[in-house]
Coordinates of C-alpha atoms in Angstrom, one line a residue:
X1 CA 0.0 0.0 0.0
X2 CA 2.6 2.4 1.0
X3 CA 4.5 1.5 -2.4
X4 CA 1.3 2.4 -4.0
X5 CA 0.4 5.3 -2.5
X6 CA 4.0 6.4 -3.3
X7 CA 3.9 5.4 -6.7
X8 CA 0.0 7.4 -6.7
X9 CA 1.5 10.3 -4.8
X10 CA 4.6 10.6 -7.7
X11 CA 1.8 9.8 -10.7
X12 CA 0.1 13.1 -9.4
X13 CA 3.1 15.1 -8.5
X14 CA 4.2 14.2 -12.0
X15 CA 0.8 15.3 -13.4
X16 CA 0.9 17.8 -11.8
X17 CA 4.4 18.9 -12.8
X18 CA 3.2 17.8 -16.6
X19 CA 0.3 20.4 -15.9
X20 CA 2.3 22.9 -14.5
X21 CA 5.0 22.9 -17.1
X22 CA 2.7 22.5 -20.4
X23 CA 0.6 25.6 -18.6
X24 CA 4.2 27.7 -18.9
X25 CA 4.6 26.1 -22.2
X26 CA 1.2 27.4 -23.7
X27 CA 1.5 30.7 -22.3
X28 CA 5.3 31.0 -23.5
X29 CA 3.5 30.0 -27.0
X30 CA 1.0 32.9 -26.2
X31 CA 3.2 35.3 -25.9
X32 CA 5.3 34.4 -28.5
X33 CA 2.3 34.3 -30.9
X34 CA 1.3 38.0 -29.3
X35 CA 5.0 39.3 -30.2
X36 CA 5.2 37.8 -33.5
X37 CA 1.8 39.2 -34.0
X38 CA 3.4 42.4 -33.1
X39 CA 6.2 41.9 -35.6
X40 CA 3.6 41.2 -38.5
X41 CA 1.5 44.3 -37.9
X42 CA 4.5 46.4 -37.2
X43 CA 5.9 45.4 -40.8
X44 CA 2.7 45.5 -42.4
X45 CA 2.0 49.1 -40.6
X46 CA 5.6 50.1 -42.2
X47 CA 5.3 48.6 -45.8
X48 CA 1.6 50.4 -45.7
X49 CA 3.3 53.6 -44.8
X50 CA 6.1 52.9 -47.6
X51 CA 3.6 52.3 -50.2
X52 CA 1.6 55.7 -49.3
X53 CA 4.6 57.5 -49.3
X54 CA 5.6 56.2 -52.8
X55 CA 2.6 56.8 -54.3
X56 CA 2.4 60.3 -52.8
X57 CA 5.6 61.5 -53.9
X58 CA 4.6 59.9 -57.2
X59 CA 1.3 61.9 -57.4
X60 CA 3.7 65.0 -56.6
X61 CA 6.0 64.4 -59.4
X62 CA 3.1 63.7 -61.7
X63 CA 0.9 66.5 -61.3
X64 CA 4.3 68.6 -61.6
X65 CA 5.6 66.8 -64.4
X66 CA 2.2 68.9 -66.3
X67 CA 3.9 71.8 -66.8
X68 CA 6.5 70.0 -69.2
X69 CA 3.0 68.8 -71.5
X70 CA 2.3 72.5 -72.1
X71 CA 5.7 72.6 -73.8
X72 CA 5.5 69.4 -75.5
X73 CA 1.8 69.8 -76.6
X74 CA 2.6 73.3 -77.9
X75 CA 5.4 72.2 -80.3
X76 CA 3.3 68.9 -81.6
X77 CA -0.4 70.9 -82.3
X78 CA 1.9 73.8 -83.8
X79 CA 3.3 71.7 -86.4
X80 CA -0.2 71.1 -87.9
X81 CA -1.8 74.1 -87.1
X82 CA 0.7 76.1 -89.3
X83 CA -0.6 74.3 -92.5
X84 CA -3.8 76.2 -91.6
X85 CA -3.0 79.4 -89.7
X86 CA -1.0 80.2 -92.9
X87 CA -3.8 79.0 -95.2
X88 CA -6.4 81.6 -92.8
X89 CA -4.1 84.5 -92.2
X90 CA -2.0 84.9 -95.5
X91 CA 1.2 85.1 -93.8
X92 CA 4.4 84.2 -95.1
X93 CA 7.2 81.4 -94.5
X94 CA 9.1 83.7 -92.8
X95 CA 5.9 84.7 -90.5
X96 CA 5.9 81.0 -89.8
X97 CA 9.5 80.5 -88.8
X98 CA 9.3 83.8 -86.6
X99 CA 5.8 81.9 -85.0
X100 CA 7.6 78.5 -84.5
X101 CA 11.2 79.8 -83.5
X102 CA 10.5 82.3 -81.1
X103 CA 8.9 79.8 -78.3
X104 CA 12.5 78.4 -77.8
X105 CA 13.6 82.2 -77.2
X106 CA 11.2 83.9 -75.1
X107 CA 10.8 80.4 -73.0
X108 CA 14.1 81.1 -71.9
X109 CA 13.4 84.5 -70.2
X110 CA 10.9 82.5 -68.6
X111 CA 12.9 79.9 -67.3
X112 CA 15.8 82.5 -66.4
X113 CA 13.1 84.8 -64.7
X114 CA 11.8 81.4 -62.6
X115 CA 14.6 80.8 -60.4
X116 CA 14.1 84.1 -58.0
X117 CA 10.2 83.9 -58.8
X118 CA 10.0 80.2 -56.9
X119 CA 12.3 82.0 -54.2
X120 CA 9.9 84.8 -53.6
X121 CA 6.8 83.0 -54.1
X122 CA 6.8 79.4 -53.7
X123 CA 7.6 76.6 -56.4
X124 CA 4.1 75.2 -56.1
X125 CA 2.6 78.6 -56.7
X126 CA 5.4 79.4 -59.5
X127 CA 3.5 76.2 -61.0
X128 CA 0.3 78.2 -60.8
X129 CA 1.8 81.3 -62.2
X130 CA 3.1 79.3 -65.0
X131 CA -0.1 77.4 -66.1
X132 CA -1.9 81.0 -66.0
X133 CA 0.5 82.8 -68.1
X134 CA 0.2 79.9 -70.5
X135 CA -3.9 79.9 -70.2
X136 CA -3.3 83.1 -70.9
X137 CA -1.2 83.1 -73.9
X138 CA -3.4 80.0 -75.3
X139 CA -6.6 82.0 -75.4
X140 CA -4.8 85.0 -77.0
X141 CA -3.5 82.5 -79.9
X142 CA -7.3 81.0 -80.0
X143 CA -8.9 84.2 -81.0
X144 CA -6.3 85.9 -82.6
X145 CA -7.5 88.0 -86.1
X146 CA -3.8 88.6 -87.3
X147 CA -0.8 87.6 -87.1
X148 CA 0.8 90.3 -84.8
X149 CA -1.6 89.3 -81.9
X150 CA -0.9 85.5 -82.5
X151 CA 2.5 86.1 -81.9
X152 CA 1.5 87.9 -78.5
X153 CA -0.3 85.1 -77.7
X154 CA 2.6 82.9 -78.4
X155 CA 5.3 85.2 -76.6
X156 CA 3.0 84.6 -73.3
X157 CA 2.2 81.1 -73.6
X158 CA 6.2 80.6 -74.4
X159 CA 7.1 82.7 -71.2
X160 CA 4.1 80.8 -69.1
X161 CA 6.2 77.4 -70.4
X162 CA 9.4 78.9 -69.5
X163 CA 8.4 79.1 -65.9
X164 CA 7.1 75.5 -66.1
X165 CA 10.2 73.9 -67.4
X166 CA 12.4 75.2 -65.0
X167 CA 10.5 75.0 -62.4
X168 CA 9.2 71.1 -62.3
X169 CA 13.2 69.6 -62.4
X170 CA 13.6 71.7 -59.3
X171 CA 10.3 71.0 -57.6
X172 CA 10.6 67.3 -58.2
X173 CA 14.2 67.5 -57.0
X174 CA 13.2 69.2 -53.9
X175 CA 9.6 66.9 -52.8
X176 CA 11.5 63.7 -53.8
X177 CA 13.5 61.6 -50.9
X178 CA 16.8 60.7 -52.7
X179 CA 17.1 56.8 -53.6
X180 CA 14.0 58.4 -55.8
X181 CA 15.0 60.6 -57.3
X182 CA 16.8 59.9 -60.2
X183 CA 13.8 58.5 -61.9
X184 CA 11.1 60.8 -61.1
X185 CA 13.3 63.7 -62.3
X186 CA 13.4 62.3 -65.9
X187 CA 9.8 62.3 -65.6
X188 CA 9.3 65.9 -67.2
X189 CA 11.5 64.7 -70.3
X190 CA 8.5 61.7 -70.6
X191 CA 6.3 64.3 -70.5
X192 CA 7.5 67.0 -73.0
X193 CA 7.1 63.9 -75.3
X194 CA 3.7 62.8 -74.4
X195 CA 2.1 66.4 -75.0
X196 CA 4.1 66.6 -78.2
X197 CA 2.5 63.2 -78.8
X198 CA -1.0 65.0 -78.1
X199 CA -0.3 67.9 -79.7
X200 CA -0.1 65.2 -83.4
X201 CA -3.0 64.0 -82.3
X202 CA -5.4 67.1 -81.7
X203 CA -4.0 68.5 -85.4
X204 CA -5.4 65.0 -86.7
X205 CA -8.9 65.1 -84.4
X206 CA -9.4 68.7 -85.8
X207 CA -8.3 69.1 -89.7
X208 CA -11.2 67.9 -90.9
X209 CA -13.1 71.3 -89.4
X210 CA -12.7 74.2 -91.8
X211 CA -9.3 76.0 -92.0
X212 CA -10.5 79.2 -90.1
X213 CA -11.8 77.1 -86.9
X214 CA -9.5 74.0 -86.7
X215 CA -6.2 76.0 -86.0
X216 CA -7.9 78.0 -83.4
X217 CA -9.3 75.0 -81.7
X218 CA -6.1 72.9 -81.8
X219 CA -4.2 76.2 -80.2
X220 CA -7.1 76.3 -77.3
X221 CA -7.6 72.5 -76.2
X222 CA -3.5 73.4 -75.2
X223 CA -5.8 75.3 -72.4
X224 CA -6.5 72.3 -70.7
X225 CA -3.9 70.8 -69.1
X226 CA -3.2 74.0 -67.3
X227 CA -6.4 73.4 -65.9
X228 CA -5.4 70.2 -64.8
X229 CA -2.6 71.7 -63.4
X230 CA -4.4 74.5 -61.1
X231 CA -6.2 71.1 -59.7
X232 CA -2.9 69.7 -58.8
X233 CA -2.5 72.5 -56.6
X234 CA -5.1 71.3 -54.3
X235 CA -3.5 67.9 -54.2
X236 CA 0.5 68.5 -54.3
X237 CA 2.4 70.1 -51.5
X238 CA 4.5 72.7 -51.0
X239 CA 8.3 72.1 -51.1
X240 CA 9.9 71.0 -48.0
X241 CA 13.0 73.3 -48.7
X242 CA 11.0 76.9 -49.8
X243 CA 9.3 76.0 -46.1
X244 CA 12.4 75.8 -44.1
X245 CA 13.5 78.8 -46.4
X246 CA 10.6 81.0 -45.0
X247 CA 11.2 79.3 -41.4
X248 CA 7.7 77.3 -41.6
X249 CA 9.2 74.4 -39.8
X250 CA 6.8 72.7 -38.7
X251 CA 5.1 72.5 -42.4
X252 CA 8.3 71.6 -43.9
X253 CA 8.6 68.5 -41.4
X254 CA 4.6 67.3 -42.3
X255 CA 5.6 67.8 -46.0
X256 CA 8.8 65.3 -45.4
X257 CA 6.4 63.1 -43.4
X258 CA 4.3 62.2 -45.9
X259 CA 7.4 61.6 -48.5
X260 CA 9.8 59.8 -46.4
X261 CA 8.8 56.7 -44.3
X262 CA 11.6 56.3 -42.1
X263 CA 11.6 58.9 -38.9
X264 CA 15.6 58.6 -39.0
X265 CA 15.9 60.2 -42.5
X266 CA 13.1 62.9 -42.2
X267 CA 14.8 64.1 -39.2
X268 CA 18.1 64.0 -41.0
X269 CA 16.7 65.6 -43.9
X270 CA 15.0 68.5 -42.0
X271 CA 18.5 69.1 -40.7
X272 CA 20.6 69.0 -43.9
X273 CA 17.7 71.2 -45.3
X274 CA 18.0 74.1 -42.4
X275 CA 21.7 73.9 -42.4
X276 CA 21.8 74.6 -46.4
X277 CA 19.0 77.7 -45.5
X278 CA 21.1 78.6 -43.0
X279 CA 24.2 79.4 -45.2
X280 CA 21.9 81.3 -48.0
X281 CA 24.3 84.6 -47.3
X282 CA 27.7 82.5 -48.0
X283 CA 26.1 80.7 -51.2
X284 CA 25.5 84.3 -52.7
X285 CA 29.5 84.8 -52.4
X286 CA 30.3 81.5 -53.4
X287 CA 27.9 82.3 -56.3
X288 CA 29.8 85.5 -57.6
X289 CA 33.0 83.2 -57.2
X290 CA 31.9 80.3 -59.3
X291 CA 31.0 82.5 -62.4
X292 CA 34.7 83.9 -62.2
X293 CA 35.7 80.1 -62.7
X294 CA 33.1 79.6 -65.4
X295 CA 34.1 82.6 -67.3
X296 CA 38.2 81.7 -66.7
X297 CA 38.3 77.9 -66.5
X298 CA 41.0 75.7 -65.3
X299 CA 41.7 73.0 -68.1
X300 CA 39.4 71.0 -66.3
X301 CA 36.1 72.9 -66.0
X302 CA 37.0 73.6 -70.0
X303 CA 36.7 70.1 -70.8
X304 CA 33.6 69.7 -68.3
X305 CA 31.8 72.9 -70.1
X306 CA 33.1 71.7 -73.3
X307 CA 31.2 67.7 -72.8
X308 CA 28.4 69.5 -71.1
X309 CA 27.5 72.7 -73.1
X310 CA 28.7 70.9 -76.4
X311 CA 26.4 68.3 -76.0
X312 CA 23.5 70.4 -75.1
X313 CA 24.2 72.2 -78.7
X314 CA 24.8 69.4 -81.1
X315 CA 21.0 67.8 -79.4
X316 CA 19.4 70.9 -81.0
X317 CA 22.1 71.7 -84.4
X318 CA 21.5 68.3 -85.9
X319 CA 17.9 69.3 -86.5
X320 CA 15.3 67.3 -84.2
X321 CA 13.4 70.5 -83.7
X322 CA 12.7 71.0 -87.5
X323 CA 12.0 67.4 -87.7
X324 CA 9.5 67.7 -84.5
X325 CA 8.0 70.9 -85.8
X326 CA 7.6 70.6 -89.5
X327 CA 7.3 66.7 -90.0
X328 CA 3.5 67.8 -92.0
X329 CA 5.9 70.0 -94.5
X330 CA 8.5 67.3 -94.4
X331 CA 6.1 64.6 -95.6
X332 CA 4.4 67.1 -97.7
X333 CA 7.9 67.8 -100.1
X334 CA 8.2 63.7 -99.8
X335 CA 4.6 63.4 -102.0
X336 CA 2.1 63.3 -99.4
X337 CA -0.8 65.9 -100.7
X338 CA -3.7 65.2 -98.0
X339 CA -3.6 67.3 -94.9
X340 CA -5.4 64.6 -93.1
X341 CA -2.4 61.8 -94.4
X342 CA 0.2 64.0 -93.1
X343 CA -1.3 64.7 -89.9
X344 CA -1.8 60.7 -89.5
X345 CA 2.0 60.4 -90.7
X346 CA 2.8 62.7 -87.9
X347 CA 1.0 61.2 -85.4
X348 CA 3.1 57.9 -86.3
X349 CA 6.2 60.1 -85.4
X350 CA 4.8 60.7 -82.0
X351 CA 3.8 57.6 -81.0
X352 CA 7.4 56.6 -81.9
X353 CA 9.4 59.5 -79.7
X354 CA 7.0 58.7 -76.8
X355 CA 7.8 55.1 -76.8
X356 CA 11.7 55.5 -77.4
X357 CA 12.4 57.8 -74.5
X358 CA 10.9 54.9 -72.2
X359 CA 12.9 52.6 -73.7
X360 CA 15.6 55.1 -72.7
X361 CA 14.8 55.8 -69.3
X362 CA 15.0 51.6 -68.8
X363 CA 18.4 50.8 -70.5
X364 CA 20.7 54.6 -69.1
X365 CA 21.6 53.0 -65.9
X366 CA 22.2 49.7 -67.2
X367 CA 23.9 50.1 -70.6
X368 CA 25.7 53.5 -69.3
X369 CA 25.5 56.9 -71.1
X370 CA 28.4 56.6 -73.8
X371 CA 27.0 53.5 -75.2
X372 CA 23.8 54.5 -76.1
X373 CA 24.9 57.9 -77.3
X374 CA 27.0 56.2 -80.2
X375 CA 23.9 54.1 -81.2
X376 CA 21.9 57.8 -80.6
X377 CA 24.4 59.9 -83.3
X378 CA 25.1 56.8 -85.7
X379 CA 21.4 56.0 -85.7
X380 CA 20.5 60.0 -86.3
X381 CA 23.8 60.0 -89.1
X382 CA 22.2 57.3 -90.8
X383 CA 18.4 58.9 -91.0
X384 CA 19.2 61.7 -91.8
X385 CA 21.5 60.7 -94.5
X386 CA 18.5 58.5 -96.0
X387 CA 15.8 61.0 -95.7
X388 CA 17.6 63.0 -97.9
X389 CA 19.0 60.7 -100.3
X390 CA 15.0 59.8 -100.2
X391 CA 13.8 63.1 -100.9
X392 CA 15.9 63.9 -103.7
X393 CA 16.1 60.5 -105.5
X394 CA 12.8 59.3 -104.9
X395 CA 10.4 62.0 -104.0
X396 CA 6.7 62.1 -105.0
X397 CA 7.1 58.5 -105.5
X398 CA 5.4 55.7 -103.2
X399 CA 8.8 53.9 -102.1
X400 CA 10.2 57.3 -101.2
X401 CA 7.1 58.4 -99.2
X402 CA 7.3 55.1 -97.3
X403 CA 11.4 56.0 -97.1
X404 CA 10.8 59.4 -95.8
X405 CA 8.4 58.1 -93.1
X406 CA 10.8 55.8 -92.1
X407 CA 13.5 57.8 -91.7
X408 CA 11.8 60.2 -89.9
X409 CA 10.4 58.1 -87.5
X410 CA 13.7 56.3 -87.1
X411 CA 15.6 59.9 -86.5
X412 CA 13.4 60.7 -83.8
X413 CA 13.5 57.5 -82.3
X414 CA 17.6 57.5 -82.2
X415 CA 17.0 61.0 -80.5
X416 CA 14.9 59.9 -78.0
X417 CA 17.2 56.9 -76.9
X418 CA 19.9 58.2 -76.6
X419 CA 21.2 62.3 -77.2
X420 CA 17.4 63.3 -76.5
X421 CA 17.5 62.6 -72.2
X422 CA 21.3 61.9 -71.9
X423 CA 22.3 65.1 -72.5
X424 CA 20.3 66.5 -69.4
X425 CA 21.7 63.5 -67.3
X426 CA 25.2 64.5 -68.6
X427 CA 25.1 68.0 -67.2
X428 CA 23.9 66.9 -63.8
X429 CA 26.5 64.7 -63.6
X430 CA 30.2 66.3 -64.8
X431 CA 30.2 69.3 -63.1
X432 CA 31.1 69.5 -59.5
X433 CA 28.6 70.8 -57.0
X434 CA 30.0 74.2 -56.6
X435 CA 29.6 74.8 -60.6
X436 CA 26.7 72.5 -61.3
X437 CA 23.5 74.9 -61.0
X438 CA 25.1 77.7 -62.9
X439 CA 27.1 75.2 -65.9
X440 CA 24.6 73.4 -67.0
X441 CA 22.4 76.9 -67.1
X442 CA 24.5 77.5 -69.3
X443 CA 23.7 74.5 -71.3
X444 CA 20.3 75.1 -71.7
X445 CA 21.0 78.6 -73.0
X446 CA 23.2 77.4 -75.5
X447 CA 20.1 74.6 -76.1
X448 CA 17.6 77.1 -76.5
X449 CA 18.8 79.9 -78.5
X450 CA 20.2 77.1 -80.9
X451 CA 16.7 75.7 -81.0
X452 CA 15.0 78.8 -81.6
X453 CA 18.3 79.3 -84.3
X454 CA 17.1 76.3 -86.4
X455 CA 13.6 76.7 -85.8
X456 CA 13.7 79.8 -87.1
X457 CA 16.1 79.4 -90.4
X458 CA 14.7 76.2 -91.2
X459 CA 12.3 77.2 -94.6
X460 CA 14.6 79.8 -95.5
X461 CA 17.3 77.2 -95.4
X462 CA 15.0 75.2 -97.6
X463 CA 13.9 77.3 -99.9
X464 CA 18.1 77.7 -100.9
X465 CA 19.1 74.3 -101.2
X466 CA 16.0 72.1 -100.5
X467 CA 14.7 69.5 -98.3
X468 CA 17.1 67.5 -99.0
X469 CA 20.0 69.4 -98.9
X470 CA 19.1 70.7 -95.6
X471 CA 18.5 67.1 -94.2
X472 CA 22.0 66.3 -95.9
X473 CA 23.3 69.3 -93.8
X474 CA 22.2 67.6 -90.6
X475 CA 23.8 64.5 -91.6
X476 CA 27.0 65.5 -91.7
X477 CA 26.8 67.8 -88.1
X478 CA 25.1 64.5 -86.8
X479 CA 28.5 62.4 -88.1
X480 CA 30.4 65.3 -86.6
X481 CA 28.6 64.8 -82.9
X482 CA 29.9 61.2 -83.1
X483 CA 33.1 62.2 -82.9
X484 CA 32.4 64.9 -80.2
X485 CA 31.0 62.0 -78.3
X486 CA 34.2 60.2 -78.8
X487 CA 36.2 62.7 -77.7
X488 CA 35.0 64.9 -75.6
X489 CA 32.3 62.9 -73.5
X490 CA 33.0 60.5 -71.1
X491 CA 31.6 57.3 -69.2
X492 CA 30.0 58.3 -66.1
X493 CA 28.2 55.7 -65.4
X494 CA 28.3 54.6 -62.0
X495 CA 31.2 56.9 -61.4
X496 CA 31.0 58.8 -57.8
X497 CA 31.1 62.8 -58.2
X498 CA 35.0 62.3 -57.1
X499 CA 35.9 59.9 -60.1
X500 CA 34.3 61.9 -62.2
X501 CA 35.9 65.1 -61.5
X502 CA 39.3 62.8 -61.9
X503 CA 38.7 61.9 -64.9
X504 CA 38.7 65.6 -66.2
X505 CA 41.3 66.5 -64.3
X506 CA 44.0 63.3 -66.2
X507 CA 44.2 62.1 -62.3
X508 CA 46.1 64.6 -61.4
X509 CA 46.1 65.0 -57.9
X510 CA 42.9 67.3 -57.1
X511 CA 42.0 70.2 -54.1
X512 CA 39.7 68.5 -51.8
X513 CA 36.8 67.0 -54.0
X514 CA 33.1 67.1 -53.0
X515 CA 31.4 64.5 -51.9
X516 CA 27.3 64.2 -51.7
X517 CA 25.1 62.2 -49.7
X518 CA 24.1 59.8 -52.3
X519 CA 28.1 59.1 -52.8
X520 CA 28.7 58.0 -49.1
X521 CA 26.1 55.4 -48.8
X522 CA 29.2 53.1 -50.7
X523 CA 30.8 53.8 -46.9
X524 CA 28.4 52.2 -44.9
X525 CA 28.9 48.9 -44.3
X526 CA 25.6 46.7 -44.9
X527 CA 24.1 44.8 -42.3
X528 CA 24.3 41.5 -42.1
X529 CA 21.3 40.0 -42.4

């Protein structure tokens, strides 16, 4: 009995033990559930967070990204409305080239005025400003009688685009956190090719109204993405750095909130973005300083202007403009007589620039810049060369119409891969901090005025050695751009700002080179997962 009652007495104290112990057990499993339930809703919380961030900052780059349509749309719907406004109004070819070249002009007074108009005002409301003074402009154009008040129209709406060029890069630059914003900054380059896309297609929705009324309507519907835009302001913020500028703090640190997910970084950002406010008085020194290098340049920041600024040129020399704005009076000297066939032609072009420059955007980090600019110039060389071996052999005849159209669709295209974007990502990225702002301002000057240059010559040009010759003229500055490219531009791709500069400078031993924050992430060592 005693055995027994021993042997009960350790059965229970053993069950109970068992009880005890699978009790703890359980309630360990409980609370391990309850933290890993904690895990899981803490990493959904964060990737919820992420996702709303991306597609805010997204949004932002978007709606500003409307400002470069204006530009894009107004270069497309002028190429066909010219067919008409100089059927309606009587004016000349000159009248025309005066019409179409002086955008490129008078947009860069815009875009000069912009930079101290987003300082006083705001970027989001320079946006505003911008879409108004294009409305503007638009509706002037729409109603014009003559030709001297289209041309008003046109000097506003070019002006009203000015402001919106400039200011998106910047805004976009500004709103974005920085592993982002590489690619939403080539967004307004997408978009100057989607309005001129839309601009070939309103001139191919409207011909068939009567001359007097198509033009007029092709030149207003350009009113509506302005419009859009003035909705975008309800939606889009204001930029983190014109807030910390104008000491709104706590604005700038909601702005950054909704941009950037991790607490870390917006703190970090805040600061870097005070600090740089902070020395605005310093900057306007270093500013007088840095045009004394630009204007006498060591043999370094010579070669750097020279890649930069001589790149920016040969986009515009070798004729894409002409190509963009008078593709209807290409295909007309190539045989095509019906306005409606050469607006559909055109539209063809479009569709093909639009799709090229995302091919573009996809292969620049991966293939690298020079690469693609030798396919860009041989590709352009080899167009160019065939539209006008097209035109002059074979014009008026089927096989040459078919030619021409391919070649000019296949010159755009080239552009668009290659020359068309790389040249902005070029002068972003050889020029050293200190330089960078006011160098590749320089570039676009030299960009614009040569645009406006070409735009403006191009019938004259014409009219004294023909389509074809002219097209043969562009052949041979495009052959000459391949060798500029081999000489004169180098490989940056996935160079830091420090190599780079290196490079110009034959690795010579260089004064203290800049680094930025996107260059030191190489330094941190990765965690080891």
């Amino acid at each position: 009995m005693g055995m027994e009652e021993k042997g009960v007495g350790n059965g229970l104290e053993r069950a109970a033990l068992d009880f005890v112990g699978n009790s703890k057990n359980k309630y360990r499993r409980m609370d391990s559930d309850l933290e890993e339930l904690d895990v899981v809703s803490e990493y959904e919380a964060n990737s919820i967070r992420k996702t709303n961030t991306r597609k805010y900052v997204m949004a932002s780059a978007v709606f500003a990204s409307l400002n470069s349509v204006l530009l894009g749309y107004d270069v497309g719907v002028m190429s066909g409305a010219i067919i008409f406004i100089k059927e309606d109004l009587k004016i000349s070819d000159v009248q025309i080239e005066v019409l179409v070249g002086i955008l490129s002009i008078i947009s860069l007074l815009g875009s000069l005025a912009g930079g101290k108009t987003s300082d006083a005002i705001g970027r989001k409301w320079t946006m505003a400003l911008a879409a108004g003074v294009f409305q503007t402009g638009a509706a002037i154009m729409a109603l014009a009688p003559n030709f001297g008040v289209l041309l008003t129209g046109r000097l506003l709406a070019g002006i009203g685009i000015g402001f919106g060029v400039m200011i998106a890069p910047v805004y976009i630059a500004e709103i974005a956190p920085a592993v982002a914003r590489g690619s939403l900054t080539s967004f307004p380059e997408i978009f100057i090719n989607f309005g001129i896309l839309l601009g070939y297609i309103s001139n191919y929705a409207f011909s068939a109204f009567p001359a007097h009324i198509n033009w007029r309507i092709m030149l207003g519907v350009g009113i509506l993405p302005s419009i859009f835009i003035g909705g975008a302001l309800l939606v889009i913020p204001e930029s983190p750095r014109w807030l910390v500028m104008q000491n709104r703090i706590d604005e700038a640190k909601v702005v950054l909130s909704k941009t950037i997910e991790n607490e870390e970084e917006i703190q970090q950002r805040l600061a870097d973005i005070q600090q740089a406010a902070g020395a605005s008085n310093p900057e306007n020194q270093e500013s007088r300083a840095v045009w004394q290098e630009l204007l006498r340049p060591t043999p370094a920041v010579q070669k750097m202007l020279i890649a930069g600024c001589g790149i920016q040129i040969f986009q515009q020399i070798t004729g894409i403009d002409t190509v963009v704005y008078y593709s209807p009076t290409i295909f007309k000297d190539a045989g095509i007589n019906s306005n409606t066939e050469l607006l559909a032609a055109t539209v063809a072009v479009g569709f093909t620039k639009t799709f090229s420059i995302l091919i573009a955007i996809f292969l620049i980090d991966h293939l690298g810049r020079k690469p693609l600019l030798y396919v860009s110039t041989i590709g352009m060389t080899v167009c160019l060369l065939g539209l006008s071996l097209s035109l002059s052999l074979l014009g008026h005849e089927s096989i040459g119409i078919r030619l021409a159209m391919l070649f000019v669709c296949g010159n755009v295209a080239f552009f668009s891969v290659g020359i068309g974007p790389i040249c902005w990502v070029l002068s972003s990225e050889i020029f050293p901090l200190r330089l960078r702002a006011q160098a590749s301002g320089l570039g676009a000057v030299g960009s614009r005025v040569s645009s406006g240059l070409i735009s403006m010559s191009f019938l004259s040009v014409t009219r004294a050695i023909t389509f074809a010759g002219t097209f043969f003229a562009f052949a041979v500055i495009s052959s000459l751009a391949v060798l500029f490219v081999y000489k004169c531009v180098p490989e940056t791709k996935g160079k830091s700002l420090e190599e780079i500069e290196a490079m110009f400078n034959d690795d010579r031993e260089l004064p203290q080179p800049e680094m930025e924050l996107a260059d030191t992430a190489c330094l941190v060592p990765k965690e080891q997962s």
